[in-house]
Tab-separated table of C-alpha atoms in Angstrom:
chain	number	residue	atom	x	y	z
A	1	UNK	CA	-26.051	96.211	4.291
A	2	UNK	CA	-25.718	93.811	7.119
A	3	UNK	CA	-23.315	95.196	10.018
A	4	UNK	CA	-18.834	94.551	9.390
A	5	UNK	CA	-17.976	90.901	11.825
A	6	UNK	CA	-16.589	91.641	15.163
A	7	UNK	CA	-15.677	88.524	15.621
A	8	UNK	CA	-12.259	87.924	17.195
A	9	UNK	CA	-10.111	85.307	14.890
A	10	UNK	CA	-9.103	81.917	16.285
A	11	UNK	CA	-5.865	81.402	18.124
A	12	UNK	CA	-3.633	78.928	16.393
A	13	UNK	CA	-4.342	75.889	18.921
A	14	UNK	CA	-8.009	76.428	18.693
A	15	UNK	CA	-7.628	76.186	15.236
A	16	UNK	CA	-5.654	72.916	15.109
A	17	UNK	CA	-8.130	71.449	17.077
A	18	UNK	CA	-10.988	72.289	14.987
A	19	UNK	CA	-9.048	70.380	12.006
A	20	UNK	CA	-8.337	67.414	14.215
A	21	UNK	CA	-11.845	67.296	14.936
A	22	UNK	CA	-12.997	67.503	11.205
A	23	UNK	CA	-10.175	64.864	10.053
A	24	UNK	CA	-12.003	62.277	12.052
A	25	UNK	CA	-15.169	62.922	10.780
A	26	UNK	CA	-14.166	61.255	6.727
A	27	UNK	CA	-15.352	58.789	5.662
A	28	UNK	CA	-14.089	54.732	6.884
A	29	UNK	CA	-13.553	54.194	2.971
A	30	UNK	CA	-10.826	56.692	3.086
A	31	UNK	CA	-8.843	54.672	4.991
A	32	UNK	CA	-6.166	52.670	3.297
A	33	UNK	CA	-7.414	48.884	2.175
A	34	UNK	CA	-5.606	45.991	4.201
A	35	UNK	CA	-3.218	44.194	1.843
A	36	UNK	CA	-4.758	40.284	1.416
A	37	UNK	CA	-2.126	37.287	1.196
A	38	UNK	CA	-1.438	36.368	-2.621
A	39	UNK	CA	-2.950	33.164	-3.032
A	40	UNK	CA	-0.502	30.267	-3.543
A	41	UNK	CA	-0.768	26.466	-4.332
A	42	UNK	CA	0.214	23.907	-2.702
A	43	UNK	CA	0.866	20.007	-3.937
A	44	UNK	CA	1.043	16.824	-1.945
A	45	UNK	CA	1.949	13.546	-4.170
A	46	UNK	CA	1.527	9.882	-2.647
A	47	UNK	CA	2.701	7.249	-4.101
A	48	UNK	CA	1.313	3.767	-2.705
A	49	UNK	CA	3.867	1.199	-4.603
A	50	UNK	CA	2.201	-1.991	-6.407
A	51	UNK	CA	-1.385	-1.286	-5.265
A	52	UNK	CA	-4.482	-2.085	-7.587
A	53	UNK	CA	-7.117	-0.335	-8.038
A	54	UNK	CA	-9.309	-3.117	-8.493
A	55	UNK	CA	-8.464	-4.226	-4.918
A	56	UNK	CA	-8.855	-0.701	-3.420
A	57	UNK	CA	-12.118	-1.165	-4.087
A	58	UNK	CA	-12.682	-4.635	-2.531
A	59	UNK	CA	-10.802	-3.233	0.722
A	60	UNK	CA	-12.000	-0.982	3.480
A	61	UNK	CA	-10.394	1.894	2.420
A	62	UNK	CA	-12.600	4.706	2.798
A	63	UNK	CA	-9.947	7.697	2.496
A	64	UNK	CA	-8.948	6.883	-0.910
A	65	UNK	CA	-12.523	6.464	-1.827
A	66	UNK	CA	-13.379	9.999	-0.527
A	67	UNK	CA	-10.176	11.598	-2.115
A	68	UNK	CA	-12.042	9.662	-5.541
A	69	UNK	CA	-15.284	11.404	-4.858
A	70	UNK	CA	-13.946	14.413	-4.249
A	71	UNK	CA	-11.573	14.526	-7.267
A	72	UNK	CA	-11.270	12.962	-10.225
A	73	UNK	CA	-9.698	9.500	-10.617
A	74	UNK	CA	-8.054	7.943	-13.643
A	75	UNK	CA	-7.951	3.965	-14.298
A	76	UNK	CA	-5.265	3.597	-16.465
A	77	UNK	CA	-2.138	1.007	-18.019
A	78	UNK	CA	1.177	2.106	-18.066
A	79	UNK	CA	1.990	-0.780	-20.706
A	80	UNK	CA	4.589	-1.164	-22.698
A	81	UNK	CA	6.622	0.764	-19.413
A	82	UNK	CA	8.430	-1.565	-17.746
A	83	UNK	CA	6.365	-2.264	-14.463
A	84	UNK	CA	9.022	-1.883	-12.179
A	85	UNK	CA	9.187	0.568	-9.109
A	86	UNK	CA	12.396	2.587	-9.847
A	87	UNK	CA	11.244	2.383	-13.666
A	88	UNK	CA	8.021	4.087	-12.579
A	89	UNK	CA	8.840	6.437	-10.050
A	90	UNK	CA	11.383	8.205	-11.959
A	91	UNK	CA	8.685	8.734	-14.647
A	92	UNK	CA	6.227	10.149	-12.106
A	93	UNK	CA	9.428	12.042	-11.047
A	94	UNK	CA	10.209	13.326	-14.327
A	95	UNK	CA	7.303	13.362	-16.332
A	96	UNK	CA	9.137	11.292	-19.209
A	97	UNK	CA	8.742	7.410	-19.749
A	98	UNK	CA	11.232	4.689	-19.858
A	99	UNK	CA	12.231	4.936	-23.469
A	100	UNK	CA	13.834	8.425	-22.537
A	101	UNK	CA	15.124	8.175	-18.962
A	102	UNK	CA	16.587	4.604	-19.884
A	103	UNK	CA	16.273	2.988	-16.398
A	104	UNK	CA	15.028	-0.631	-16.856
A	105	UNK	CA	15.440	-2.168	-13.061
A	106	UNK	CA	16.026	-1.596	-10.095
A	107	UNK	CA	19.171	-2.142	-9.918
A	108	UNK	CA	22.258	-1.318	-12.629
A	109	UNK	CA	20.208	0.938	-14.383
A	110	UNK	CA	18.133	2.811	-10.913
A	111	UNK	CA	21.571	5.441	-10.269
A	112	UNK	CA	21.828	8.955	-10.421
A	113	UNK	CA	22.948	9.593	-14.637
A	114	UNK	CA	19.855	9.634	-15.998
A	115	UNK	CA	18.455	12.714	-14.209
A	116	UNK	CA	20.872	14.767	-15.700
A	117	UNK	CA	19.321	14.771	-18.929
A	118	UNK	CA	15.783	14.697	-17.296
A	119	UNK	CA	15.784	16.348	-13.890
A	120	UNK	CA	13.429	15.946	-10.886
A	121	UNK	CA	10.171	17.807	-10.319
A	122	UNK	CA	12.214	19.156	-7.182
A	123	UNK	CA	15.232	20.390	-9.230
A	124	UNK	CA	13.213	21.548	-12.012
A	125	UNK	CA	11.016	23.979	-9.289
A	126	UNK	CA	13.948	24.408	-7.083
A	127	UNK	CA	15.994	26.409	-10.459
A	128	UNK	CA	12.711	28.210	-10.906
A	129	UNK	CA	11.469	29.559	-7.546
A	130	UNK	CA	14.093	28.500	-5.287
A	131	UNK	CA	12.335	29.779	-2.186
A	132	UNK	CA	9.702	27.217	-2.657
A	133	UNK	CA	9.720	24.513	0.079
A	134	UNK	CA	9.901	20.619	-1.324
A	135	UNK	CA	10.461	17.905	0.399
A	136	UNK	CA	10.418	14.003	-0.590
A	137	UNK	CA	9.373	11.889	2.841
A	138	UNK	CA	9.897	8.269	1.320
A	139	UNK	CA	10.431	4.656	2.703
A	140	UNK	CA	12.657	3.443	-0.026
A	141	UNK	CA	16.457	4.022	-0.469
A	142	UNK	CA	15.783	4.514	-4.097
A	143	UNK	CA	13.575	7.779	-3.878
A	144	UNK	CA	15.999	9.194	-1.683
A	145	UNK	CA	18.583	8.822	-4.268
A	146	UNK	CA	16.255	10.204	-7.131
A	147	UNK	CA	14.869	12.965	-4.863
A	148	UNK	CA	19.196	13.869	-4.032
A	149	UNK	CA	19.858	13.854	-7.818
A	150	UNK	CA	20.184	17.797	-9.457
A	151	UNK	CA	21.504	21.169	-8.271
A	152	UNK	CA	19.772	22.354	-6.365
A	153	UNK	CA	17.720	18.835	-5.434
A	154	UNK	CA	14.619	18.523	-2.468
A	155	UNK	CA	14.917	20.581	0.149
A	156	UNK	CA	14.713	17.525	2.749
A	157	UNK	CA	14.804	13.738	1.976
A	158	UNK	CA	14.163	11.257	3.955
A	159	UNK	CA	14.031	7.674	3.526
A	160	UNK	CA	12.130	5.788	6.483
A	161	UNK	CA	13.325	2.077	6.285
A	162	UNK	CA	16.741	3.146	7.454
A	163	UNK	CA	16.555	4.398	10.739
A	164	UNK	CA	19.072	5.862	12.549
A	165	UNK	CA	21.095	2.992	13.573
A	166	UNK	CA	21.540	2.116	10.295
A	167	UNK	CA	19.156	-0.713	11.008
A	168	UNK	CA	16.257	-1.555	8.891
A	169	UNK	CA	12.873	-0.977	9.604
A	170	UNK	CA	9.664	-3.030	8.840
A	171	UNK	CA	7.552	-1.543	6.289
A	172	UNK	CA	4.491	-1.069	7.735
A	173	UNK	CA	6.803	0.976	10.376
A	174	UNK	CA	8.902	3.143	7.880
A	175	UNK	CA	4.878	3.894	6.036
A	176	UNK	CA	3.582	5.235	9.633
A	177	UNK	CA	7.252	6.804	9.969
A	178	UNK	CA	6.942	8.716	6.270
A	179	UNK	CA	3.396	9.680	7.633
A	180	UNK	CA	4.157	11.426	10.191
A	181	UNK	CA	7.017	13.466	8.760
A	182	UNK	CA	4.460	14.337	5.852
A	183	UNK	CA	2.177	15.662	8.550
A	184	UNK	CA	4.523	17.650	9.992
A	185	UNK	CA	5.397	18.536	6.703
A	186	UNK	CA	1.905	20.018	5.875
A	187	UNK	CA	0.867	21.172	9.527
A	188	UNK	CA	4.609	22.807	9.969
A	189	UNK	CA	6.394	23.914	7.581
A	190	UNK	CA	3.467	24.723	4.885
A	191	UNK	CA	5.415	22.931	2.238
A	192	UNK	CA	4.545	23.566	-1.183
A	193	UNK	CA	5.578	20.342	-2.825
A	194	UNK	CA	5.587	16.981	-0.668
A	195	UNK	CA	6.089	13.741	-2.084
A	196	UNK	CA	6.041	10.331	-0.317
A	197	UNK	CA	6.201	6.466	-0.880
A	198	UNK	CA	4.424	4.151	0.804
A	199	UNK	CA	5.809	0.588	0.687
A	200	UNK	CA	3.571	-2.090	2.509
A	201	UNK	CA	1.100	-3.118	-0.326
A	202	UNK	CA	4.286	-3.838	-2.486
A	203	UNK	CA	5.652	-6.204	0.014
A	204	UNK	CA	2.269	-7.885	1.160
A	205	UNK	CA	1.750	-8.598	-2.906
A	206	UNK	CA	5.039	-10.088	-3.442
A	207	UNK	CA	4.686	-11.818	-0.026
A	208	UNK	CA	1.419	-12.775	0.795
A	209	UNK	CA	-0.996	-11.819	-2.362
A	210	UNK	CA	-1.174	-15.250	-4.019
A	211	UNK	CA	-1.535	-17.542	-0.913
A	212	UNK	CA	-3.681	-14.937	0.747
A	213	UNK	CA	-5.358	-12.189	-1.199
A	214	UNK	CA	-7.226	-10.730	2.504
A	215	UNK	CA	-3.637	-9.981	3.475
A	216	UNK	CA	-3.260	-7.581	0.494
A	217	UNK	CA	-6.189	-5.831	0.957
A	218	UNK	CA	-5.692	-5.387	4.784
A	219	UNK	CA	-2.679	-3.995	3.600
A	220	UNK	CA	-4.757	-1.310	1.526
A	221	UNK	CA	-6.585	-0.614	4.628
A	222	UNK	CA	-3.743	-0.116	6.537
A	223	UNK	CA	-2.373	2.583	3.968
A	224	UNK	CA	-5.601	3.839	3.465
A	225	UNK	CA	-5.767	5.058	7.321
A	226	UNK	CA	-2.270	7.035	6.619
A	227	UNK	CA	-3.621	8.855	3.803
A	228	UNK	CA	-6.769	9.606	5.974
A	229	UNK	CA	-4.190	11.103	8.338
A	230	UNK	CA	-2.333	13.303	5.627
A	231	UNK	CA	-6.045	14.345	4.487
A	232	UNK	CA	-7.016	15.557	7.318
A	233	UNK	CA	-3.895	17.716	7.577
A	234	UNK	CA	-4.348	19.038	4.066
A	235	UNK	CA	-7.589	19.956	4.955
A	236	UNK	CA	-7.231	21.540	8.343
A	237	UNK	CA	-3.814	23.769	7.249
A	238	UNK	CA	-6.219	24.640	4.682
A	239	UNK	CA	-8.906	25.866	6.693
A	240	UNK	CA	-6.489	27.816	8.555
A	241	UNK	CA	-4.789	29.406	5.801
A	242	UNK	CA	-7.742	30.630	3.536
A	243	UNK	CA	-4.893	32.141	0.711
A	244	UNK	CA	-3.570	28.528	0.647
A	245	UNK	CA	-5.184	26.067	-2.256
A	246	UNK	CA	-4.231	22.739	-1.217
A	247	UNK	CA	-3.780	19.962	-4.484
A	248	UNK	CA	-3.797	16.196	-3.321
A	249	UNK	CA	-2.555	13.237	-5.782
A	250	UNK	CA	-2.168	9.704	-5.229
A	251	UNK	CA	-0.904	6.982	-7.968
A	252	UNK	CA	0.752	3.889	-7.972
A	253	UNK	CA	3.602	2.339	-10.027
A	254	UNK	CA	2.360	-1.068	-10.887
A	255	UNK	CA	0.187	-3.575	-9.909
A	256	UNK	CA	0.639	-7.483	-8.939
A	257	UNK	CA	0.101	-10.396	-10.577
A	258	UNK	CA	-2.806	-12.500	-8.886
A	259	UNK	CA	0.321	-15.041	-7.550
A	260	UNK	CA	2.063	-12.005	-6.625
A	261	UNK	CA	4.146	-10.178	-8.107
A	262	UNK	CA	5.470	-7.910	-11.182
A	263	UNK	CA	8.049	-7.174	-14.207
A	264	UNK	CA	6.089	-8.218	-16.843
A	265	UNK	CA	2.871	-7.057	-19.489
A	266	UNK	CA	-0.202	-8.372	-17.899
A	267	UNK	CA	-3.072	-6.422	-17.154
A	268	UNK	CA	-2.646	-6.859	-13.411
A	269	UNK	CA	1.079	-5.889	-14.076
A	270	UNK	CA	0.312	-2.875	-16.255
A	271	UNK	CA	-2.869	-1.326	-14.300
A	272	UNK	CA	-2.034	1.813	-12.527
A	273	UNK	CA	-4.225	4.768	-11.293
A	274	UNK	CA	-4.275	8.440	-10.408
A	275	UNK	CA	-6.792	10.439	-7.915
A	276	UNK	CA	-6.239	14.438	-8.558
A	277	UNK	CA	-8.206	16.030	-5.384
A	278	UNK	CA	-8.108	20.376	-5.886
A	279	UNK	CA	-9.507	23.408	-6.509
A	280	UNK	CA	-9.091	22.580	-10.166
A	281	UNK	CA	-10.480	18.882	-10.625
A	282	UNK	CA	-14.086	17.763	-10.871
A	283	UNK	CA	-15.295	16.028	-7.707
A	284	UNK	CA	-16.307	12.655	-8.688
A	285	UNK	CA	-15.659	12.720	-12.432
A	286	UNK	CA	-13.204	9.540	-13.980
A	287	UNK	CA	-10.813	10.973	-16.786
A	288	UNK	CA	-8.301	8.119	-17.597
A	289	UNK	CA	-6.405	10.689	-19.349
A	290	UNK	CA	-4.101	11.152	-16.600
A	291	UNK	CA	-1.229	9.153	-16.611
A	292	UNK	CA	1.722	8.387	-14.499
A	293	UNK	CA	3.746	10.753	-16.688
A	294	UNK	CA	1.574	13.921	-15.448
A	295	UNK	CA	2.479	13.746	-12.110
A	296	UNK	CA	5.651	16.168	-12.991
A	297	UNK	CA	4.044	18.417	-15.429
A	298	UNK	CA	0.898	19.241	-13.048
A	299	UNK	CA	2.743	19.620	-10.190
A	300	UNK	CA	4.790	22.439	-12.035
A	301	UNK	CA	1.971	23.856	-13.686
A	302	UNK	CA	0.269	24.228	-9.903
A	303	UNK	CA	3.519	25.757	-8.604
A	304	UNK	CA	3.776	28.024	-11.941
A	305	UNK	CA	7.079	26.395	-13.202
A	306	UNK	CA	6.656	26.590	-16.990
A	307	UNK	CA	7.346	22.633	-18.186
A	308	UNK	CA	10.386	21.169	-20.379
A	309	UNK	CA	9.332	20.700	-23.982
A	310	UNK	CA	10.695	17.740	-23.905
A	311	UNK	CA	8.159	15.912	-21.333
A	312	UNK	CA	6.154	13.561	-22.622
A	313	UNK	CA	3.269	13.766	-19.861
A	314	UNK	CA	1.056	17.136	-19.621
A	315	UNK	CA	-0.322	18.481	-17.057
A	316	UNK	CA	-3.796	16.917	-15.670
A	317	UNK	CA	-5.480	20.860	-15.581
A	318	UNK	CA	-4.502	20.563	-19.040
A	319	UNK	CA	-6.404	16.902	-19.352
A	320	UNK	CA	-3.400	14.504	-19.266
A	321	UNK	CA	-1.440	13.310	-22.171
A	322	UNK	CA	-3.248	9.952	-22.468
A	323	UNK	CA	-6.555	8.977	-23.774
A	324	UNK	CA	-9.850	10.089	-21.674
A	325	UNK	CA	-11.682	7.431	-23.090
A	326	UNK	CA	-8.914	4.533	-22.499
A	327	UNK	CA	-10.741	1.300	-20.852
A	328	UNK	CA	-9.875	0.394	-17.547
A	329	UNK	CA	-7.671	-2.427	-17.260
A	330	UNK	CA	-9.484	-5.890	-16.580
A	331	UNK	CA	-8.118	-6.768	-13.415
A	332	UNK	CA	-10.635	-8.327	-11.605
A	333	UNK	CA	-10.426	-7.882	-7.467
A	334	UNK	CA	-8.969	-11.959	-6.545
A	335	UNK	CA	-11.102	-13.878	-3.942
A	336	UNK	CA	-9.672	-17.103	-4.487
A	337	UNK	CA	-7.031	-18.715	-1.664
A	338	UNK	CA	-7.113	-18.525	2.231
A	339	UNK	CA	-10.108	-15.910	3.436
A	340	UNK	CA	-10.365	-13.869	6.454
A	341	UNK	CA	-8.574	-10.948	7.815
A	342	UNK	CA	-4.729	-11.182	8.008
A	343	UNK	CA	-4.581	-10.459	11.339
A	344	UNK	CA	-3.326	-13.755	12.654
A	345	UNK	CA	-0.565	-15.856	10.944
A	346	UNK	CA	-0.319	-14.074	7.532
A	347	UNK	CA	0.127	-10.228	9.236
A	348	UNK	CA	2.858	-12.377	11.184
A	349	UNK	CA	4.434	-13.968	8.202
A	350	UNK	CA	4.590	-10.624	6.852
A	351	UNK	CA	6.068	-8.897	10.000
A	352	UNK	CA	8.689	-11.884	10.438
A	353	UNK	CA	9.488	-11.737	6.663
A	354	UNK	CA	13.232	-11.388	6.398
A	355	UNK	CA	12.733	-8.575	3.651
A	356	UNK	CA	10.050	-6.457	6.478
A	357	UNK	CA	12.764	-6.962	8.957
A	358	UNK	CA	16.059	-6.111	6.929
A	359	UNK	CA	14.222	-3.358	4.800
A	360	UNK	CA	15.863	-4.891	1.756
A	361	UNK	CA	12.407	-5.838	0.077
A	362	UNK	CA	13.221	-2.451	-1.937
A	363	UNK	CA	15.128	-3.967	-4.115
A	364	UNK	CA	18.466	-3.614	-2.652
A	365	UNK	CA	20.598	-6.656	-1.811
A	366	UNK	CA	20.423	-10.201	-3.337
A	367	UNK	CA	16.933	-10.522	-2.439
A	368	UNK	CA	15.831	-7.695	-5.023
A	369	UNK	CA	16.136	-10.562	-7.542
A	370	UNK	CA	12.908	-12.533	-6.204
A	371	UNK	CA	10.972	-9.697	-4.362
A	372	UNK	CA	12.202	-6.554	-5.781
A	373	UNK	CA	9.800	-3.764	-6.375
């Protein structure tokens, strides 16, 4: 039998640190996990009023061809809607056509009442998840007013052709204006819905289209270069925020008649389109599916905002509510007319134009009757 320990037993401070020692000797997995940031979408809408898509593609306009190549892009008509710009925007909006909201113009029937029945995208996600951000960073009067509609309504509006002298502002001005803000917007405050309106390509077609179709086009490029700008914000808030997935679309409410234009049930009138850039859309792929309507219903269905029944778009992760196989409208890109760039005396018709200067080529005043949107 082996000799009875001597040893002397350990005074308590030895013995606490001989357990401090050992603590630090577990395992790194022990430790607790660091908590990652729940992922969360985020949607930016642009609307480019009365643009073709026909002519997008005879302009420079390389940022809306990359947002096509990177997404997928729909080539649709909106006929029978009415193919005016309050008409339309309140359907991208709302995600309901004209036979249910009931506006017709833009005028008597482009005020607040319908949107009781049929509320905004903004009111509809601000009832949901009211600490979502939304904001609607417009040029025209009219999608401030929509935007206000509801309780609760967009967290910020702004309307760009009104600046703050009460003065009107040209519309190439209140586009690079509504830029910015949507910038900021992204960069900033991390919005998770922004919505804008760009106006220029609207005024150029009623202005300039039929006399000069260049002017038009340089138009297109001129836009085009803003949505580079809000592209390249998406995509660098993005890269800093890797919990953040980042949803671009871009439509248009009508098109223009060759001679300028719209109102009516022409092809050219009727043609509209719809690029969905995201995590959740086929880079390069055409679905024509998607429809002016499913603005509303994807944008809630990216912020997790369950949608009315009584929509009549779908959301575009769902495939649209319109027909994937639909033709794309024959609106042939129109080379006829003065040719050249519209840097000399057509940009300056355009810039002199009463309705650039005043603003009121919205559709407000009495010149809505012969140039309204």
């Amino acid at each position: 039998m082996s000799p009875r320990s001597t040893r002397a037993p350990l005074s308590p401070r030895t013995a606490r640190v001989l357990a401090a020692a050992a603590l630090t000797t577990l395992p790194l997995a022990a430790a607790a996990p660091a908590t990652a940031a729940p992922t969360v979408n985020k949607v930016v809408v642009i609307g480019i009023d009365g643009t073709l898509y026909s002519e997008v593609l005879a302009a420079n306009a390389p940022n809306l061809g990359l947002l096509a190549a990177q997404g997928t892009l729909a080539r649709t008509s909106i006929a029978p809607h009415t193919t005016m710009s309050c008409v339309s925007w309140a359907t991208a909006l709302t995600g309901v056509w004209d036979t249910k909201h009931g506006i017709k113009d833009n005028d008597s029937t482009c005020t607040p009442a319908p949107f009781a029945q049929y509320p905004t995208v903004f009111t509809q996600l601000e009832q949901a998840r009211p600490n979502l951000t939304t904001e609607s960073l417009g040029t025209w009067d009219k999608i401030g007013m929509i935007a206000r509609t509801g309780n609760p309504h967009a967290d910020k509006v702004s309307v760009t052709q009104i600046d703050p002298t009460g003065a009107g502002v040209c519309e190439s001005t209140a586009d690079s204006n509504a830029t910015a803000q949507v910038v900021s917007a992204v960069t900033d405050d991390g919005a998770d819905l922004v919505f804008t309106h760009l106006d220029q390509v609207d005024i150029t077609g009623h202005t300039l289209r039929g006399i000069w179709p260049q002017a038009y086009r340089d138009a297109i490029q001129r836009v085009d270069t803003l949505v580079g700008k809000i592209t390249r914000a998406v995509d660098a808030r993005a890269a800093a925020h890797s919990n953040e997935r980042w949803t671009i679309l871009v439509t248009t409410d009508h098109g223009h008649k060759p001679e300028g234009g719209h109102g009516g049930q022409s092809a050219y009138e009727t043609a509209s389109f719809v690029i969905a850039r995201g995590p959740d859309f086929a880079g390069g792929a055409q679905n024509n599916g998607y429809t002016l309507a499913d603005i509303t219903p994807t944008v809630l269905d990216l912020l997790g905002v369950p949608a009315p029944s009584n929509l009549d778009g779908r959301s575009m992760r769902d495939g649209g509510s319109g027909n994937p196989a639909a033709p794309v409208p024959n609106t042939p890109a129109i080379d006829s007319g003065a040719t050249g760039s519209s840097s000399g005396s057509a940009e300056a018709a355009m810039v002199n134009n009463p309705l650039c200067i005043l603003g009121s080529g919205s559709g407000s005043g009495s010149a809505s009757g012969s140039f309204g949107k």
